[in-house]
Amino acid sequence: MSDQYKFILDENKIPKAWYNINADLPVPPQPVLHPGTKEPVTPDFLSVLFPMSLIMQEISPERWIEIPEPIREVYKLWRPTPLMRAVRLEKMLDTPAHIYYKYEGVSPVGSHKPNTAVAQAWFNKEAGTKALTTETGAGQWGSALAMACNFFGIDLEIYMVKVSYHQKPYRRVIMQNFGAEVYASPTDRTQYGRALLAQTPDSPGSLGIAISEAVEAAATSGGAKKYSLGSVLGHVLLHQTVIGLEALQQMEMAGEYPDIVIGCAGGGSNFAGFTYPFLHQNFTAGKKTRVIAAEPASCPSLTKGKYTFDYGDTAAMAPIVKMYTLGHTFVPPGIHAGGLRYHGMSPSVSALVEHGDVEARAVKQLATFEAAVQFSKAEGIIPAPESAHAVRVAIDEALACKQNGQGKVIAFNLSGHGHFDMMAYDAYHNQQLEDYEYPQALVDEAMTHLPEVKM
Amino acid sequence: MSDQYKFILDENKIPKAWYNINADLPVPPQPVLHPGTKEPVTPDFLSVLFPMSLIMQEISPERWIEIPEPIREVYKLWRPTPLMRAVRLEKMLDTPAHIYYKYEGVSPVGSHKPNTAVAQAWFNKEAGTKALTTETGAGQWGSALAMACNFFGIDLEIYMVKVSYHQKPYRRVIMQNFGAEVYASPTDRTQYGRALLAQTPDSPGSLGIAISEAVEAAATSGGAKKYSLGSVLGHVLLHQTVIGLEALQQMEMAGEYPDIVIGCAGGGSNFAGFTYPFLHQNFTAGKKTRVIAAEPASCPSLTKGKYTFDYGDTAAMAPIVKMYTLGHTFVPPGIHAGGLRYHGMSPSVSALVEHGDVEARAVKQLATFEAAVQFSKAEGIIPAPESAHAVRVAIDEALACKQNGQGKVIAFNLSGHGHFDMMAYDAYHNQQLEDYEYPQALVDEAMTHLPEVKM
């Protein structure tokens, strides 16, 4: 074991291939179904929204998919990201555990999202895409894709949830700074948006509505625009595996190997990006690392949802996939971890939980902020509220080690900093936040709206 | 020359000593005068505000001052910071110049300020200080010192300019998150604040007022509290030299040596921190690097001020030092680069400009934001508005190289990210910003209020 704090890699150690977990999934991937016919979709159907190169990644059985050099060149602006040993936190907790965190907040927009944004922008550029559409909630994904499209000269229109557009302007300005057009959703730019505004002129918007608008804008553009998504899909998770592949090298530098790896999970992208390379070691190299997905108790798809076929969006316009879902009609409460407010979960993460390869744990909001504040007082970095869910589980595991006298090695992904989320911390410090657990009765009700699928 | 982008050092390469330019100053340091008697002050006088260890650093003639190991331990949380070659910016500018930037925005609070905050907190802790006072404008310094005091268990009270307290809450919340008490200045906690509020109940505050309150709070505490300053003083600049000492090692990794080094200058701390180690090479190793201080045209102490004795604060309560000054009664306009809004300049920076070792250049606000946006589109990172002044000068020098066909090596300090300053970018993109040049007549008027000093 090293006595260093920080494990940094040269830029030539940025992985040259992404890890595709499809090659190692213990259960066969389930088909993606058309929202209307409920029959498996063809690549052609998806090609309205995505370039064929990304669709091929989505269904590829290859274990390793080469990272094109122009993407690695952009990664070099902030990658490899540091792996840190949280020795000050260990001392504060008085635990025999060793705690490591991979810090993705050093990217120019402060989160892990550019790992796939840059890849998606480049593959679109290569396919001749001139313009992309996407949606964003608080703006973490939108700001990442705006930066990426700027690098490759692609126009970008972003449907940003209206309430965030007005209440959280900082990330909106980042998107605009990179040249993206940002619209407060619902807008009058789409049929879906206009119909919605006719019914509810003062709608604050939602991520589901914004997805529907962004998808419609691309699908009805006559091929002029493609659509880009920041989580859930296989190719998105694939691109994020640079995180874990770097972390594997860095743990080797540290002279330790994790007994437990943890990521927060909303759609699944940062969780998968960090943990899948460790799962690969479990599957193929006899390692027995415990893998934990930390989700909010207010949006507990993995711990209270059902593993079944459901629509990817609220409006039932997106394809149907097999996943853990709270029901696509689920309306998440307004907790501050905007990035974890999705009714479903990535199909591969869902399959791994179902099969027992991944543990899921729901954590409550107040305990999450408590952990984040404790972490910041020890390590300096103020975590994004999403990342704080992973911090909570890491601290809980370290405290369990203290109780049991076990010196386990715990590693988690700190997917972003909280500099844009300080008002959530303000609310926490002023006792304005509350815990919220999604009532089982409402989950049960949402389950009555699942699509009828004959699979 | 390397073909790498990023030059990173192992944590054991964090410097073991700070560089004290007092040892190499081409002109003898001028005495610090008492604001009342206008006679040179003794260390005892200063010891009301500062621990003796920091006062000794202030007047030390030693070239190298050891960095205590507990300070290096905390530095390891984010240091060494990366040195980046801005190849994408070079291509965008189509310049034969090589452009490098040292990026201090990776610190937990997003700027270079923790380099001295951690040092000051530790030396105070060693001296038995239980509580510190300080002032802050937009909060860059306050958030850094709050983090540092948290690490060493020192109480901190911060006088934050009232208008920023209300309009820029994000950094205030960071300070509070680390346990600092933050007050909107002017407050009713000090005699000076109460007198001011009696006259002007709705005063928006100013950095000068906040300094006076923080100094008074420490000076009248009967020894219970010391005072801490984030720039201008010699020991503050000294602590920042870790930046340039790392950069020297990293330029060696890059296989190049800078022809030009650039830092933005308000009080002088990030400028000195980055450039003094290169000046050391000029003084002692026959190097001929041009050293440029970039200041705002709206607060042009180096380019329009006078090199003379003046008070360090607005209220004429702080010691008198010899420096470039616009007059302590100078009221800076509300430009967004809050950190560069000081009427004077660090005495050592002033002496070096006067002696011709450092060039000073004033840049206008709109051109500064234009450069910052261009930089962000090339490199991803959105600079703090203060740092953007250095970006402007670096781009201007690179464009001059293009015109002259000269392949110079240019290095600048990117002292912080702009994630807390996105509303300034919003104002820039919406054409709500204007250039402002401080009129010479007002500088001349302010000069009539200089203290009468017999030196």
PDB file of C-alpha atoms in Angstrom, chain B residues 268-394:
ATOM      1  CA  GLY B 268      -0.898  40.885  -6.549  1.00  0.00           C
ATOM      2  CA  SER B 269      -1.090  37.467  -4.958  1.00  0.00           C
ATOM      3  CA  ASN B 270      -1.779  35.170  -7.899  1.00  0.00           C
ATOM      4  CA  PHE B 271       0.444  37.285 -10.133  1.00  0.00           C
ATOM      5  CA  ALA B 272       3.361  37.037  -7.724  1.00  0.00           C
ATOM      6  CA  GLY B 273       2.701  33.401  -6.952  1.00  0.00           C
ATOM      7  CA  PHE B 274       3.022  32.423 -10.574  1.00  0.00           C
ATOM      8  CA  THR B 275       5.695  34.841 -11.810  1.00  0.00           C
ATOM      9  CA  TYR B 276       8.137  35.358  -8.910  1.00  0.00           C
ATOM     10  CA  PRO B 277       9.836  31.975  -9.350  1.00  0.00           C
ATOM     11  CA  PHE B 278      10.434  32.904 -12.998  1.00  0.00           C
ATOM     12  CA  LEU B 279      11.734  36.314 -11.904  1.00  0.00           C
ATOM     13  CA  HIS B 280      14.097  34.428  -9.608  1.00  0.00           C
ATOM     14  CA  GLN B 281      15.490  32.722 -12.709  1.00  0.00           C
ATOM     15  CA  ASN B 282      15.817  36.133 -14.368  1.00  0.00           C
ATOM     16  CA  PHE B 283      17.664  37.508 -11.354  1.00  0.00           C
ATOM     17  CA  THR B 284      19.966  34.584 -10.660  1.00  0.00           C
ATOM     18  CA  ALA B 285      20.159  32.284 -13.693  1.00  0.00           C
ATOM     19  CA  GLY B 286      20.488  34.699 -16.589  1.00  0.00           C
ATOM     20  CA  LYS B 287      16.980  34.069 -17.928  1.00  0.00           C
ATOM     21  CA  LYS B 288      15.266  36.936 -19.750  1.00  0.00           C
ATOM     22  CA  THR B 289      11.589  36.096 -19.447  1.00  0.00           C
ATOM     23  CA  ARG B 290       9.250  39.041 -19.889  1.00  0.00           C
ATOM     24  CA  VAL B 291       6.889  39.301 -16.929  1.00  0.00           C
ATOM     25  CA  ILE B 292       3.523  40.999 -17.480  1.00  0.00           C
ATOM     26  CA  ALA B 293       0.944  42.047 -14.883  1.00  0.00           C
ATOM     27  CA  ALA B 294      -2.552  42.317 -16.379  1.00  0.00           C
ATOM     28  CA  GLU B 295      -4.855  44.753 -14.615  1.00  0.00           C
ATOM     29  CA  PRO B 296      -8.345  46.081 -15.429  1.00  0.00           C
ATOM     30  CA  ALA B 297      -8.546  49.438 -17.192  1.00  0.00           C
ATOM     31  CA  SER B 298     -11.251  50.302 -14.668  1.00  0.00           C
ATOM     32  CA  CYS B 299      -8.854  49.919 -11.718  1.00  0.00           C
ATOM     33  CA  PRO B 300      -5.447  50.692 -13.218  1.00  0.00           C
ATOM     34  CA  SER B 301      -3.203  51.126 -10.190  1.00  0.00           C
ATOM     35  CA  LEU B 302      -0.015  50.058 -12.019  1.00  0.00           C
ATOM     36  CA  THR B 303      -0.626  51.926 -15.271  1.00  0.00           C
ATOM     37  CA  LYS B 304      -2.328  55.099 -14.026  1.00  0.00           C
ATOM     38  CA  GLY B 305      -1.512  55.173 -10.340  1.00  0.00           C
ATOM     39  CA  LYS B 306       1.447  56.739  -8.544  1.00  0.00           C
ATOM     40  CA  TYR B 307       4.320  54.926  -6.797  1.00  0.00           C
ATOM     41  CA  THR B 308       4.114  56.471  -3.371  1.00  0.00           C
ATOM     42  CA  PHE B 309       3.161  55.924   0.272  1.00  0.00           C
ATOM     43  CA  ASP B 310      -0.542  55.381   0.868  1.00  0.00           C
ATOM     44  CA  TYR B 311      -2.911  53.729   3.309  1.00  0.00           C
ATOM     45  CA  GLY B 312      -3.781  50.095   2.734  1.00  0.00           C
ATOM     46  CA  ASP B 313      -7.482  50.719   3.321  1.00  0.00           C
ATOM     47  CA  THR B 314     -10.160  53.283   2.558  1.00  0.00           C
ATOM     48  CA  ALA B 315     -10.685  54.431   6.127  1.00  0.00           C
ATOM     49  CA  ALA B 316      -6.975  55.314   6.644  1.00  0.00           C
ATOM     50  CA  MET B 317      -6.801  52.931   9.604  1.00  0.00           C
ATOM     51  CA  ALA B 318      -4.456  50.370   8.046  1.00  0.00           C
ATOM     52  CA  PRO B 319      -0.672  50.760   7.846  1.00  0.00           C
ATOM     53  CA  ILE B 320       0.905  52.951   5.153  1.00  0.00           C
ATOM     54  CA  VAL B 321       3.046  51.233   2.532  1.00  0.00           C
ATOM     55  CA  LYS B 322       4.934  52.346  -0.557  1.00  0.00           C
ATOM     56  CA  MET B 323       3.076  51.071  -3.580  1.00  0.00           C
ATOM     57  CA  TYR B 324       1.383  51.957  -6.817  1.00  0.00           C
ATOM     58  CA  THR B 325      -1.908  53.494  -5.767  1.00  0.00           C
ATOM     59  CA  LEU B 326      -4.887  55.274  -7.240  1.00  0.00           C
ATOM     60  CA  GLY B 327      -5.361  56.930  -3.860  1.00  0.00           C
ATOM     61  CA  HIS B 328      -6.998  55.202  -0.912  1.00  0.00           C
ATOM     62  CA  THR B 329     -10.145  57.302  -1.467  1.00  0.00           C
ATOM     63  CA  PHE B 330     -10.499  55.734  -4.904  1.00  0.00           C
ATOM     64  CA  VAL B 331     -13.907  54.137  -5.411  1.00  0.00           C
ATOM     65  CA  PRO B 332     -13.669  51.334  -7.970  1.00  0.00           C
ATOM     66  CA  PRO B 333     -16.564  50.931 -10.394  1.00  0.00           C
ATOM     67  CA  GLY B 334     -18.656  47.787 -10.103  1.00  0.00           C
ATOM     68  CA  ILE B 335     -16.928  45.681 -12.733  1.00  0.00           C
ATOM     69  CA  HIS B 336     -17.377  41.976 -12.381  1.00  0.00           C
ATOM     70  CA  ALA B 337     -13.766  41.071 -11.652  1.00  0.00           C
ATOM     71  CA  GLY B 338     -14.331  41.650  -7.952  1.00  0.00           C
ATOM     72  CA  GLY B 339     -10.897  40.358  -7.025  1.00  0.00           C
ATOM     73  CA  LEU B 340      -9.115  43.084  -8.984  1.00  0.00           C
ATOM     74  CA  ARG B 341     -10.876  46.030  -7.354  1.00  0.00           C
ATOM     75  CA  TYR B 342      -8.177  47.305  -4.990  1.00  0.00           C
ATOM     76  CA  HIS B 343      -6.884  50.879  -5.011  1.00  0.00           C
ATOM     77  CA  GLY B 344      -3.285  49.829  -4.464  1.00  0.00           C
ATOM     78  CA  MET B 345      -0.925  46.990  -5.285  1.00  0.00           C
ATOM     79  CA  SER B 346       1.384  44.779  -3.297  1.00  0.00           C
ATOM     80  CA  PRO B 347       4.591  46.687  -2.371  1.00  0.00           C
ATOM     81  CA  SER B 348       6.909  44.107  -3.945  1.00  0.00           C
ATOM     82  CA  VAL B 349       4.978  44.001  -7.226  1.00  0.00           C
ATOM     83  CA  SER B 350       4.986  47.799  -7.208  1.00  0.00           C
ATOM     84  CA  ALA B 351       8.740  47.956  -6.638  1.00  0.00           C
ATOM     85  CA  LEU B 352       9.358  45.491  -9.482  1.00  0.00           C
ATOM     86  CA  VAL B 353       7.205  47.484 -11.888  1.00  0.00           C
ATOM     87  CA  GLU B 354       8.929  50.714 -10.833  1.00  0.00           C
ATOM     88  CA  HIS B 355      12.338  49.133 -11.360  1.00  0.00           C
ATOM     89  CA  GLY B 356      11.384  47.780 -14.793  1.00  0.00           C
ATOM     90  CA  ASP B 357      11.466  44.070 -13.969  1.00  0.00           C
ATOM     91  CA  VAL B 358       7.726  43.693 -14.509  1.00  0.00           C
ATOM     92  CA  GLU B 359       5.610  45.204 -17.289  1.00  0.00           C
ATOM     93  CA  ALA B 360       2.099  46.365 -16.487  1.00  0.00           C
ATOM     94  CA  ARG B 361      -0.754  46.329 -18.953  1.00  0.00           C
ATOM     95  CA  ALA B 362      -4.342  47.499 -18.486  1.00  0.00           C
ATOM     96  CA  VAL B 363      -7.040  45.631 -20.390  1.00  0.00           C
ATOM     97  CA  LYS B 364     -10.640  46.618 -20.942  1.00  0.00           C
ATOM     98  CA  GLN B 365     -13.631  44.658 -19.690  1.00  0.00           C
ATOM     99  CA  LEU B 366     -15.247  43.742 -23.020  1.00  0.00           C
ATOM    100  CA  ALA B 367     -11.962  42.604 -24.574  1.00  0.00           C
ATOM    101  CA  THR B 368     -11.334  40.575 -21.435  1.00  0.00           C
ATOM    102  CA  PHE B 369     -14.634  38.714 -21.648  1.00  0.00           C
ATOM    103  CA  GLU B 370     -14.133  38.248 -25.385  1.00  0.00           C
ATOM    104  CA  ALA B 371     -10.828  36.524 -24.636  1.00  0.00           C
ATOM    105  CA  ALA B 372     -12.384  34.420 -21.876  1.00  0.00           C
ATOM    106  CA  VAL B 373     -15.169  33.171 -24.156  1.00  0.00           C
ATOM    107  CA  GLN B 374     -12.639  32.376 -26.887  1.00  0.00           C
ATOM    108  CA  PHE B 375     -10.495  30.492 -24.390  1.00  0.00           C
ATOM    109  CA  SER B 376     -13.477  28.505 -23.099  1.00  0.00           C
ATOM    110  CA  LYS B 377     -14.507  27.520 -26.616  1.00  0.00           C
ATOM    111  CA  ALA B 378     -10.999  26.228 -27.254  1.00  0.00           C
ATOM    112  CA  GLU B 379     -10.091  24.675 -23.901  1.00  0.00           C
ATOM    113  CA  GLY B 380     -13.450  24.049 -22.222  1.00  0.00           C
ATOM    114  CA  ILE B 381     -12.620  25.794 -18.947  1.00  0.00           C
ATOM    115  CA  ILE B 382     -14.551  29.000 -18.320  1.00  0.00           C
ATOM    116  CA  PRO B 383     -12.105  31.398 -16.618  1.00  0.00           C
ATOM    117  CA  ALA B 384     -12.920  33.484 -13.574  1.00  0.00           C
ATOM    118  CA  PRO B 385     -13.350  37.107 -14.722  1.00  0.00           C
ATOM    119  CA  GLU B 386     -10.180  38.025 -12.816  1.00  0.00           C
ATOM    120  CA  SER B 387      -8.128  35.322 -14.546  1.00  0.00           C
ATOM    121  CA  ALA B 388      -9.600  36.425 -17.877  1.00  0.00           C
ATOM    122  CA  HIS B 389      -7.347  39.506 -17.748  1.00  0.00           C
ATOM    123  CA  ALA B 390      -4.338  37.211 -18.017  1.00  0.00           C
ATOM    124  CA  VAL B 391      -6.042  35.273 -20.822  1.00  0.00           C
ATOM    125  CA  ARG B 392      -6.521  38.536 -22.755  1.00  0.00           C
ATOM    126  CA  VAL B 393      -2.848  39.463 -22.534  1.00  0.00           C
ATOM    127  CA  ALA B 394      -1.757  35.914 -23.424  1.00  0.00           C
TER     128      ALA B 394
END
